[in-house]
Coordinates of C-alpha atoms and ligand atoms in Angstrom, one line a residue:
M2 CA 11.2 2.1 -17.7
W3 CA 11.8 -1.4 -19.1
G4 CA 14.8 -1.1 -21.3
M5 CA 15.2 -0.3 -24.9
S6 CA 11.6 -0.7 -25.9
S7 CA 10.4 1.6 -23.2
P8 CA 9.6 5.3 -23.7
S9 CA 10.6 6.4 -20.2
A10 CA 13.9 5.7 -18.5
P11 CA 14.0 8.0 -15.5
P12 CA 17.6 8.9 -14.5
S13 CA 18.6 7.7 -11.1
A14 CA 20.3 9.9 -8.6
A15 CA 23.0 7.3 -8.1
S16 CA 24.4 4.8 -10.5
P17 CA 23.1 1.2 -10.1
E18 CA 26.5 0.0 -11.4
N19 CA 29.4 -1.3 -9.5
C20 CA 27.7 -1.3 -6.1
G21 CA 29.2 -3.6 -3.5
L22 CA 27.2 -6.8 -3.2
R23 CA 27.5 -9.2 -0.3
V24 CA 26.2 -12.7 -0.9
L25 CA 25.3 -14.6 2.2
W26 CA 25.9 -18.3 1.4
D27 CA 26.8 -21.5 3.2
E28 CA 26.3 -25.0 1.8
R29 CA 24.4 -25.9 5.0
L30 CA 21.6 -23.7 3.8
T31 CA 20.5 -26.6 1.6
A32 CA 19.6 -28.4 4.8
Y33 CA 16.3 -26.5 4.7
D34 CA 14.7 -29.5 3.1
F35 CA 11.2 -30.8 3.6
G36 CA 12.2 -34.1 2.0
P37 CA 11.5 -36.0 -1.2
G38 CA 8.4 -35.1 -3.1
H39 CA 8.1 -31.7 -1.5
P40 CA 8.0 -28.8 -4.0
M41 CA 10.6 -26.7 -2.3
N42 CA 13.7 -28.8 -3.1
P43 CA 16.9 -27.0 -2.0
V44 CA 18.5 -28.2 -5.3
R45 CA 17.1 -24.9 -6.7
V46 CA 19.5 -22.8 -4.6
E47 CA 22.4 -25.2 -5.2
L48 CA 21.9 -24.9 -9.0
T49 CA 21.5 -21.1 -8.7
M50 CA 24.8 -20.7 -6.9
A51 CA 26.5 -23.0 -9.4
L52 CA 25.2 -21.1 -12.3
A53 CA 26.1 -17.7 -10.8
R54 CA 29.6 -19.0 -10.1
D55 CA 30.1 -20.5 -13.6
L56 CA 29.0 -17.2 -15.2
G57 CA 31.5 -15.3 -13.1
V58 CA 29.0 -13.3 -11.1
L59 CA 30.5 -14.3 -7.7
D60 CA 34.1 -13.6 -8.9
R61 CA 33.5 -10.0 -9.6
P62 CA 35.7 -7.6 -7.5
N63 CA 32.7 -5.9 -6.0
V64 CA 31.0 -9.1 -4.9
D65 CA 32.0 -11.0 -1.7
V66 CA 30.5 -14.3 -0.6
R67 CA 30.4 -14.6 3.1
A68 CA 29.4 -17.1 5.8
F69 CA 27.4 -15.9 8.8
D70 CA 26.0 -17.1 12.1
A71 CA 22.6 -18.8 12.5
A72 CA 20.0 -16.5 14.2
D73 CA 20.0 -17.1 18.0
D74 CA 16.8 -17.1 20.1
A75 CA 17.0 -13.4 20.9
L76 CA 16.9 -12.6 17.2
L77 CA 14.1 -15.1 16.4
R78 CA 12.1 -13.7 19.3
L79 CA 12.0 -10.3 17.5
V80 CA 9.2 -11.9 15.5
H81 CA 8.4 -15.4 16.8
D82 CA 6.7 -16.6 19.9
E83 CA 8.8 -18.5 22.6
D84 CA 6.5 -21.5 22.5
Y85 CA 6.7 -21.7 18.7
L86 CA 10.5 -21.8 18.9
A87 CA 10.2 -24.6 21.4
A88 CA 7.8 -26.5 19.1
V89 CA 10.1 -26.2 16.1
R90 CA 13.0 -27.5 18.2
Q91 CA 10.9 -30.4 19.5
A92 CA 9.6 -31.3 16.1
G93 CA 13.1 -31.3 14.7
T94 CA 14.4 -33.6 17.3
T95 CA 11.5 -36.0 17.9
G96 CA 10.0 -36.0 14.4
L97 CA 6.6 -35.4 15.9
A98 CA 4.0 -33.1 14.4
Q99 CA 3.0 -29.9 16.3
P100 CA -0.4 -29.3 14.9
R101 CA -1.1 -26.2 16.9
H102 CA 1.9 -24.6 15.2
G103 CA 1.3 -25.8 11.6
L104 CA 4.2 -28.3 11.8
G105 CA 3.7 -31.8 10.4
T106 CA 1.2 -30.9 7.6
A107 CA 1.6 -31.7 3.9
D108 CA 2.9 -28.2 3.3
N109 CA 5.2 -28.0 6.3
P110 CA 6.4 -31.6 7.1
V111 CA 8.7 -32.0 10.1
F112 CA 12.3 -32.7 9.3
L113 CA 15.4 -33.5 11.3
N114 CA 17.1 -30.4 12.8
M115 CA 14.5 -28.1 11.3
H116 CA 15.2 -25.4 13.9
D117 CA 18.8 -25.2 13.0
A118 CA 18.2 -25.2 9.3
S119 CA 15.5 -22.5 9.6
A120 CA 17.6 -20.3 12.0
L121 CA 20.4 -20.4 9.5
V122 CA 18.2 -18.9 6.8
V123 CA 17.2 -16.1 9.2
G124 CA 20.9 -15.6 10.1
A125 CA 21.7 -15.0 6.4
S126 CA 19.1 -12.3 6.0
V127 CA 20.0 -10.6 9.3
A128 CA 23.7 -10.7 8.2
G129 CA 22.6 -9.1 4.9
A130 CA 20.6 -6.4 6.7
R131 CA 23.6 -5.7 9.0
A132 CA 26.0 -5.4 6.0
V133 CA 23.6 -2.9 4.3
W134 CA 22.8 -1.0 7.5
E135 CA 26.4 -0.6 8.6
G136 CA 27.5 0.3 5.1
E137 CA 29.8 -2.6 4.5
A138 CA 28.0 -3.3 1.2
A139 CA 25.4 -1.3 -0.6
H140 CA 23.5 -4.5 -1.4
A141 CA 23.2 -7.9 0.1
A142 CA 21.5 -11.1 -1.0
N143 CA 20.2 -14.2 0.6
I144 CA 18.7 -16.3 -2.1
S145 CA 17.6 -19.0 0.4
G146 CA 15.5 -16.5 2.2
G147 CA 12.2 -14.8 1.6
L148 CA 10.2 -17.2 3.7
H149 CA 7.3 -14.8 3.7
H150 CA 4.4 -16.9 4.9
A151 CA 5.8 -17.8 8.3
M152 CA 3.7 -16.3 11.2
P153 CA 4.9 -15.4 14.7
G154 CA 3.4 -18.7 16.1
T155 CA 3.0 -21.0 13.1
A156 CA 4.7 -22.4 10.1
S157 CA 2.8 -21.8 6.8
G158 CA 3.3 -22.3 3.1
F159 CA 6.8 -24.0 3.4
C160 CA 8.0 -21.3 5.7
V161 CA 9.2 -22.0 9.3
Y162 CA 10.8 -18.7 10.4
N163 CA 10.2 -15.4 8.7
D164 CA 13.7 -14.3 7.8
A165 CA 12.6 -11.1 6.1
A166 CA 10.4 -10.0 9.0
V167 CA 13.2 -10.7 11.5
A168 CA 15.7 -8.8 9.4
I169 CA 13.3 -5.8 9.2
R170 CA 12.7 -5.9 13.0
W171 CA 16.5 -6.0 13.5
L172 CA 16.8 -2.9 11.3
L173 CA 14.1 -1.1 13.4
E174 CA 16.0 -2.1 16.5
Q175 CA 19.1 -0.4 15.1
G176 CA 17.1 2.8 14.7
A177 CA 15.8 2.6 11.2
E178 CA 12.7 4.8 11.0
R179 CA 11.3 3.6 7.6
V180 CA 11.8 0.3 5.9
A181 CA 10.1 -0.8 2.8
Y182 CA 9.5 -4.4 1.7
V183 CA 8.5 -5.3 -1.8
D184 CA 7.4 -8.8 -2.5
V185 CA 7.1 -10.0 -6.1
D186 CA 6.5 -13.7 -5.3
V187 CA 3.3 -15.1 -7.0
H188 CA 1.8 -15.6 -3.5
H189 CA 0.8 -12.8 -1.1
G190 CA 3.5 -11.9 1.4
D191 CA 1.1 -12.5 4.2
G192 CA 3.5 -13.2 7.1
V193 CA 5.6 -10.0 6.6
Q194 CA 2.4 -8.0 6.2
A195 CA 0.9 -9.5 9.3
V196 CA 4.0 -8.8 11.5
F197 CA 4.1 -5.1 10.5
Y198 CA 0.4 -4.4 9.8
D199 CA 0.1 -1.9 12.6
D200 CA 3.6 -0.5 12.4
P201 CA 3.8 2.8 10.5
R202 CA 7.6 2.3 10.2
V203 CA 7.3 -0.5 7.7
L204 CA 5.7 -0.4 4.2
T205 CA 4.8 -3.8 2.8
V206 CA 4.0 -4.0 -0.9
S207 CA 3.0 -7.3 -2.5
L208 CA 2.2 -8.0 -6.1
H209 CA 0.6 -11.5 -6.5
E210 CA -1.9 -13.7 -8.1
T211 CA -5.4 -12.9 -6.7
P212 CA -6.2 -14.6 -3.4
R213 CA -9.5 -15.7 -5.1
T214 CA -7.5 -18.4 -6.9
L215 CA -4.3 -18.9 -4.9
F216 CA -2.9 -19.6 -1.4
P217 CA -2.8 -18.0 1.1
G218 CA -6.2 -16.3 0.4
T219 CA -5.2 -12.8 1.6
G220 CA -3.7 -9.8 -0.1
F221 CA -6.8 -8.0 -1.3
P222 CA -6.4 -4.3 -2.2
N223 CA -8.4 -3.2 0.9
E224 CA -5.8 -4.6 3.2
T225 CA -4.0 -1.3 3.6
G226 CA -2.6 -1.3 7.2
G227 CA -4.0 -1.2 10.7
K228 CA -4.9 1.7 13.0
G229 CA -2.1 4.2 13.1
A230 CA -0.4 2.6 10.1
E231 CA -2.9 3.4 7.4
G232 CA -1.4 3.2 3.9
T233 CA 1.5 1.0 4.9
A234 CA 0.2 -2.2 3.3
V235 CA -0.1 -2.2 -0.4
N236 CA -1.6 -5.2 -2.3
V237 CA -1.9 -5.7 -6.0
A238 CA -4.0 -8.8 -6.7
L239 CA -3.5 -9.8 -10.3
P240 CA -5.8 -12.2 -12.4
P241 CA -4.5 -15.6 -13.4
G242 CA -2.7 -15.5 -16.7
T243 CA -1.1 -12.2 -16.2
G244 CA 2.1 -12.1 -18.2
D245 CA 5.3 -10.0 -18.5
A246 CA 3.9 -6.9 -20.1
A247 CA 0.8 -6.6 -18.0
W248 CA 2.6 -7.5 -14.8
L249 CA 5.3 -4.9 -15.4
R250 CA 2.6 -2.4 -16.3
A251 CA 1.0 -3.0 -12.9
F252 CA 4.3 -2.7 -11.1
D253 CA 5.0 0.5 -12.9
A254 CA 1.6 1.9 -11.9
V255 CA 2.0 1.3 -8.2
V256 CA 5.4 0.4 -6.8
P257 CA 7.5 3.5 -7.7
Q258 CA 4.7 5.8 -6.5
V259 CA 4.3 4.2 -3.1
L260 CA 8.0 3.9 -2.5
R261 CA 8.6 7.5 -3.4
A262 CA 5.8 8.6 -1.0
F263 CA 7.2 6.5 1.8
R264 CA 10.9 7.3 1.4
P265 CA 12.4 4.2 3.0
Q266 CA 15.9 4.2 4.4
V267 CA 16.3 0.5 3.4
L268 CA 14.6 -1.5 0.7
V269 CA 14.0 -5.2 1.3
T270 CA 12.8 -7.3 -1.6
Q271 CA 11.5 -10.8 -1.9
H272 CA 11.9 -12.4 -5.3
G273 CA 9.8 -15.6 -5.5
A274 CA 10.3 -17.0 -9.0
D275 CA 6.9 -18.7 -9.0
V276 CA 5.4 -16.0 -11.1
H277 CA 6.9 -17.9 -14.1
A278 CA 4.6 -19.6 -16.6
L279 CA 6.2 -23.0 -15.9
D280 CA 5.8 -22.8 -12.2
P281 CA 3.7 -25.9 -11.1
L282 CA 2.0 -24.2 -8.2
A283 CA 0.5 -21.0 -9.6
H284 CA -1.1 -19.3 -12.7
L285 CA 0.8 -16.2 -13.7
T286 CA 2.7 -16.4 -16.9
L287 CA 5.9 -14.3 -16.6
S288 CA 9.1 -15.3 -18.3
V289 CA 12.6 -15.2 -16.9
D290 CA 13.0 -12.0 -19.0
G291 CA 10.1 -10.3 -17.4
Q292 CA 11.4 -11.2 -14.0
R293 CA 14.8 -9.8 -15.0
A294 CA 13.1 -6.5 -15.9
A295 CA 11.5 -6.4 -12.5
Y296 CA 14.9 -7.0 -10.8
A297 CA 16.4 -4.1 -12.7
A298 CA 13.5 -1.8 -11.8
L299 CA 13.8 -2.6 -8.1
H300 CA 17.6 -2.0 -8.3
R301 CA 16.9 1.4 -9.8
L302 CA 14.3 2.1 -7.1
A303 CA 16.7 1.1 -4.3
H304 CA 19.1 3.8 -5.5
E305 CA 16.4 6.4 -6.1
V306 CA 14.4 6.0 -2.9
A307 CA 16.6 4.2 -0.3
G308 CA 20.1 5.5 -0.8
G309 CA 21.1 2.3 -2.5
R310 CA 20.5 0.2 0.7
W311 CA 19.0 -2.9 -0.7
L312 CA 18.6 -6.4 0.9
V313 CA 17.5 -9.0 -1.7
T314 CA 16.0 -12.4 -0.8
G315 CA 14.8 -15.4 -2.8
G316 CA 11.3 -16.8 -2.1
G317 CA 9.1 -19.3 -3.8
G318 CA 9.8 -20.9 -7.1
Y319 CA 9.2 -24.6 -7.8
E320 CA 10.4 -25.1 -11.4
L321 CA 13.7 -26.1 -10.0
V322 CA 15.8 -26.5 -13.1
Q323 CA 14.3 -24.5 -16.0
V324 CA 13.4 -21.4 -14.0
V325 CA 14.8 -20.7 -10.6
P326 CA 18.5 -20.9 -11.3
R327 CA 18.4 -18.6 -14.3
A328 CA 16.0 -16.1 -12.6
W329 CA 18.0 -15.8 -9.4
T330 CA 21.3 -15.7 -11.3
H331 CA 19.9 -12.7 -13.2
L332 CA 19.0 -11.3 -9.8
L333 CA 22.4 -11.7 -8.3
A334 CA 24.0 -10.2 -11.5
E335 CA 21.7 -7.3 -11.4
A336 CA 22.5 -6.6 -7.8
A337 CA 26.2 -6.8 -8.7
G338 CA 25.7 -4.1 -11.2
A339 CA 26.6 -6.5 -14.0
P340 CA 23.4 -7.7 -15.6
I341 CA 23.8 -10.8 -17.8
D342 CA 22.9 -10.5 -21.4
P343 CA 19.6 -12.4 -21.9
E344 CA 21.0 -14.0 -25.1
A345 CA 24.0 -15.4 -23.2
A346 CA 24.4 -19.2 -23.3
T347 CA 24.4 -21.2 -20.0
P348 CA 27.9 -22.6 -19.4
D349 CA 28.6 -26.2 -20.6
E350 CA 30.0 -27.1 -17.2
W351 CA 26.7 -25.9 -15.5
R352 CA 24.6 -27.9 -17.9
A353 CA 26.7 -31.0 -17.2
F354 CA 26.3 -30.4 -13.5
V355 CA 22.5 -30.1 -13.8
R356 CA 22.4 -33.3 -15.8
G357 CA 24.3 -35.2 -13.2
R358 CA 22.5 -33.7 -10.3
T359 CA 18.9 -33.9 -11.5
D360 CA 18.8 -36.0 -14.6
E361 CA 17.1 -33.1 -16.4
I362 CA 18.2 -31.2 -19.5
A363 CA 19.2 -27.7 -18.4
P364 CA 18.1 -24.6 -20.4
R365 CA 20.7 -23.6 -23.0
R366 CA 20.2 -19.8 -22.8
M367 CA 19.6 -17.2 -20.1
T368 CA 16.5 -15.9 -22.0
D369 CA 13.1 -17.4 -22.6
G370 CA 13.2 -15.6 -25.9
T371 CA 11.1 -12.7 -24.6
A372 CA 13.8 -10.2 -23.7
R373 CA 12.1 -7.4 -25.6
V374 CA 9.1 -6.7 -23.3
D375 CA 6.9 -4.1 -24.7
V376 CA 5.3 -2.4 -21.8
R377 CA 2.6 0.1 -22.2
T378 CA 3.2 2.3 -19.1
W379 CA 0.4 3.7 -17.0
E380 CA 1.2 7.2 -18.2
S381 CA -0.1 6.3 -21.6
G382 CA -3.6 5.7 -20.2
Y383 CA -5.6 2.8 -18.8
D384 CA -8.6 0.8 -19.9
P385 CA -11.3 0.4 -17.2
A386 CA -12.5 -2.8 -18.9
N387 CA -9.1 -4.5 -18.7
P388 CA -8.8 -6.9 -15.7
V389 CA -5.2 -6.0 -14.9
D390 CA -6.0 -2.3 -15.1
Q391 CA -9.0 -3.0 -12.8
A392 CA -6.7 -4.6 -10.3
V393 CA -4.3 -1.7 -10.4
L394 CA -7.2 0.8 -10.0
A395 CA -8.5 -1.1 -7.1
T396 CA -5.2 -0.9 -5.3
R397 CA -4.7 2.8 -6.2
R398 CA -8.2 3.7 -5.0
A399 CA -7.7 1.7 -1.7
V400 CA -4.3 2.9 -0.7
F401 CA -3.1 5.9 -2.7
P402 CA -5.2 8.5 -0.7
E403 CA -3.7 7.2 2.6
L404 CA -0.3 7.9 1.2
G405 CA -1.3 11.4 0.0
L406 CA -1.3 10.2 -3.7
D407 CA -4.1 10.7 -6.3
P408 CA -5.4 7.3 -7.5
L409 CA -6.1 8.7 -10.9
D410 CA -2.8 10.5 -11.3
V411 CA -0.5 9.1 -14.0
Ligands
ZN27 ZN1 23.3 -0.8 -7.0
ZN28 ZN1 5.3 -18.2 -3.7

């Protein structure tokens, strides 16, 4: 499943090539900025868009870059509480903390106009959902989105409004009966899971570093969905140190199976790049190449299980120069049906821009030198003493039966 070194490359019903991709982008998205010293610096999306542009990803005939409206209150209220919206507005105009709503903490400092900046991020994801649902584009991408920790009444983990959850609720409002959300950020997608925990129409799948060692402390395998929605939350909690081959093996052992069982009409994915070994906030050890393989797998699955309807969001990722821009440029290129050769050089003009913008030396190539990921797939057997296999088995045992799947099936 993972390219030339892989034994299994299942044919997809539809071709993942040359699909229309709508990219939702507006320079004002960089106003989502918690200020100097905060890990989530919007320069990461600025450098990503610059790299994608310089590599020609955004100029392809099947890609269109569009502006969009900010989410209004009616949209935000699909997920968020009225008093929370008022608190975010007040914080963004007065500068005062709103402790009851998680605003004004070290993680979620108050910043000027934070309501407007956060509503813009939501607007981009909803515009993407709309383009995909109405068939204007097979795929849509909002790399500034994926703010998966935000809760209905509180900010959390650098996330003010939960753009993915609002977009999914919007799809349900349009009549979607089954929407799947797959979250490959290093942190558990707790906000999205919480919003839809009791809703059988939404499958949330999160692969992350175990909550025993990482924020937000949830995402255990036994979180499988509330009453009436059993089996619609799937959590794979991986040990610190998990790298490309083991991560992709875990993905391969869980994600295709649960998506095939659920048969979503739309696939929404969150692509936090903080799984990378260089990320300062977490302890998995993926490379850009391993992430690229995951993007390709999700693209294939979008075609196989969701009729190609695929909404892509960004997410975490705090290695602002060496990791995020390359990872998400690969993501946009994959969604555009034109994956970038890992061996490709980064353009000179981009490296010069990075130098001027950040004072850092930009990476010279689109690979970390690990493009050949040798993945031993689950079909070839598992080792009950291996910690990653134990994590996979815990997830399979907890949730597979609720989806009508056999936990020990290969
Ligand atoms: Zn496609
Ligand atoms: Zn994260």
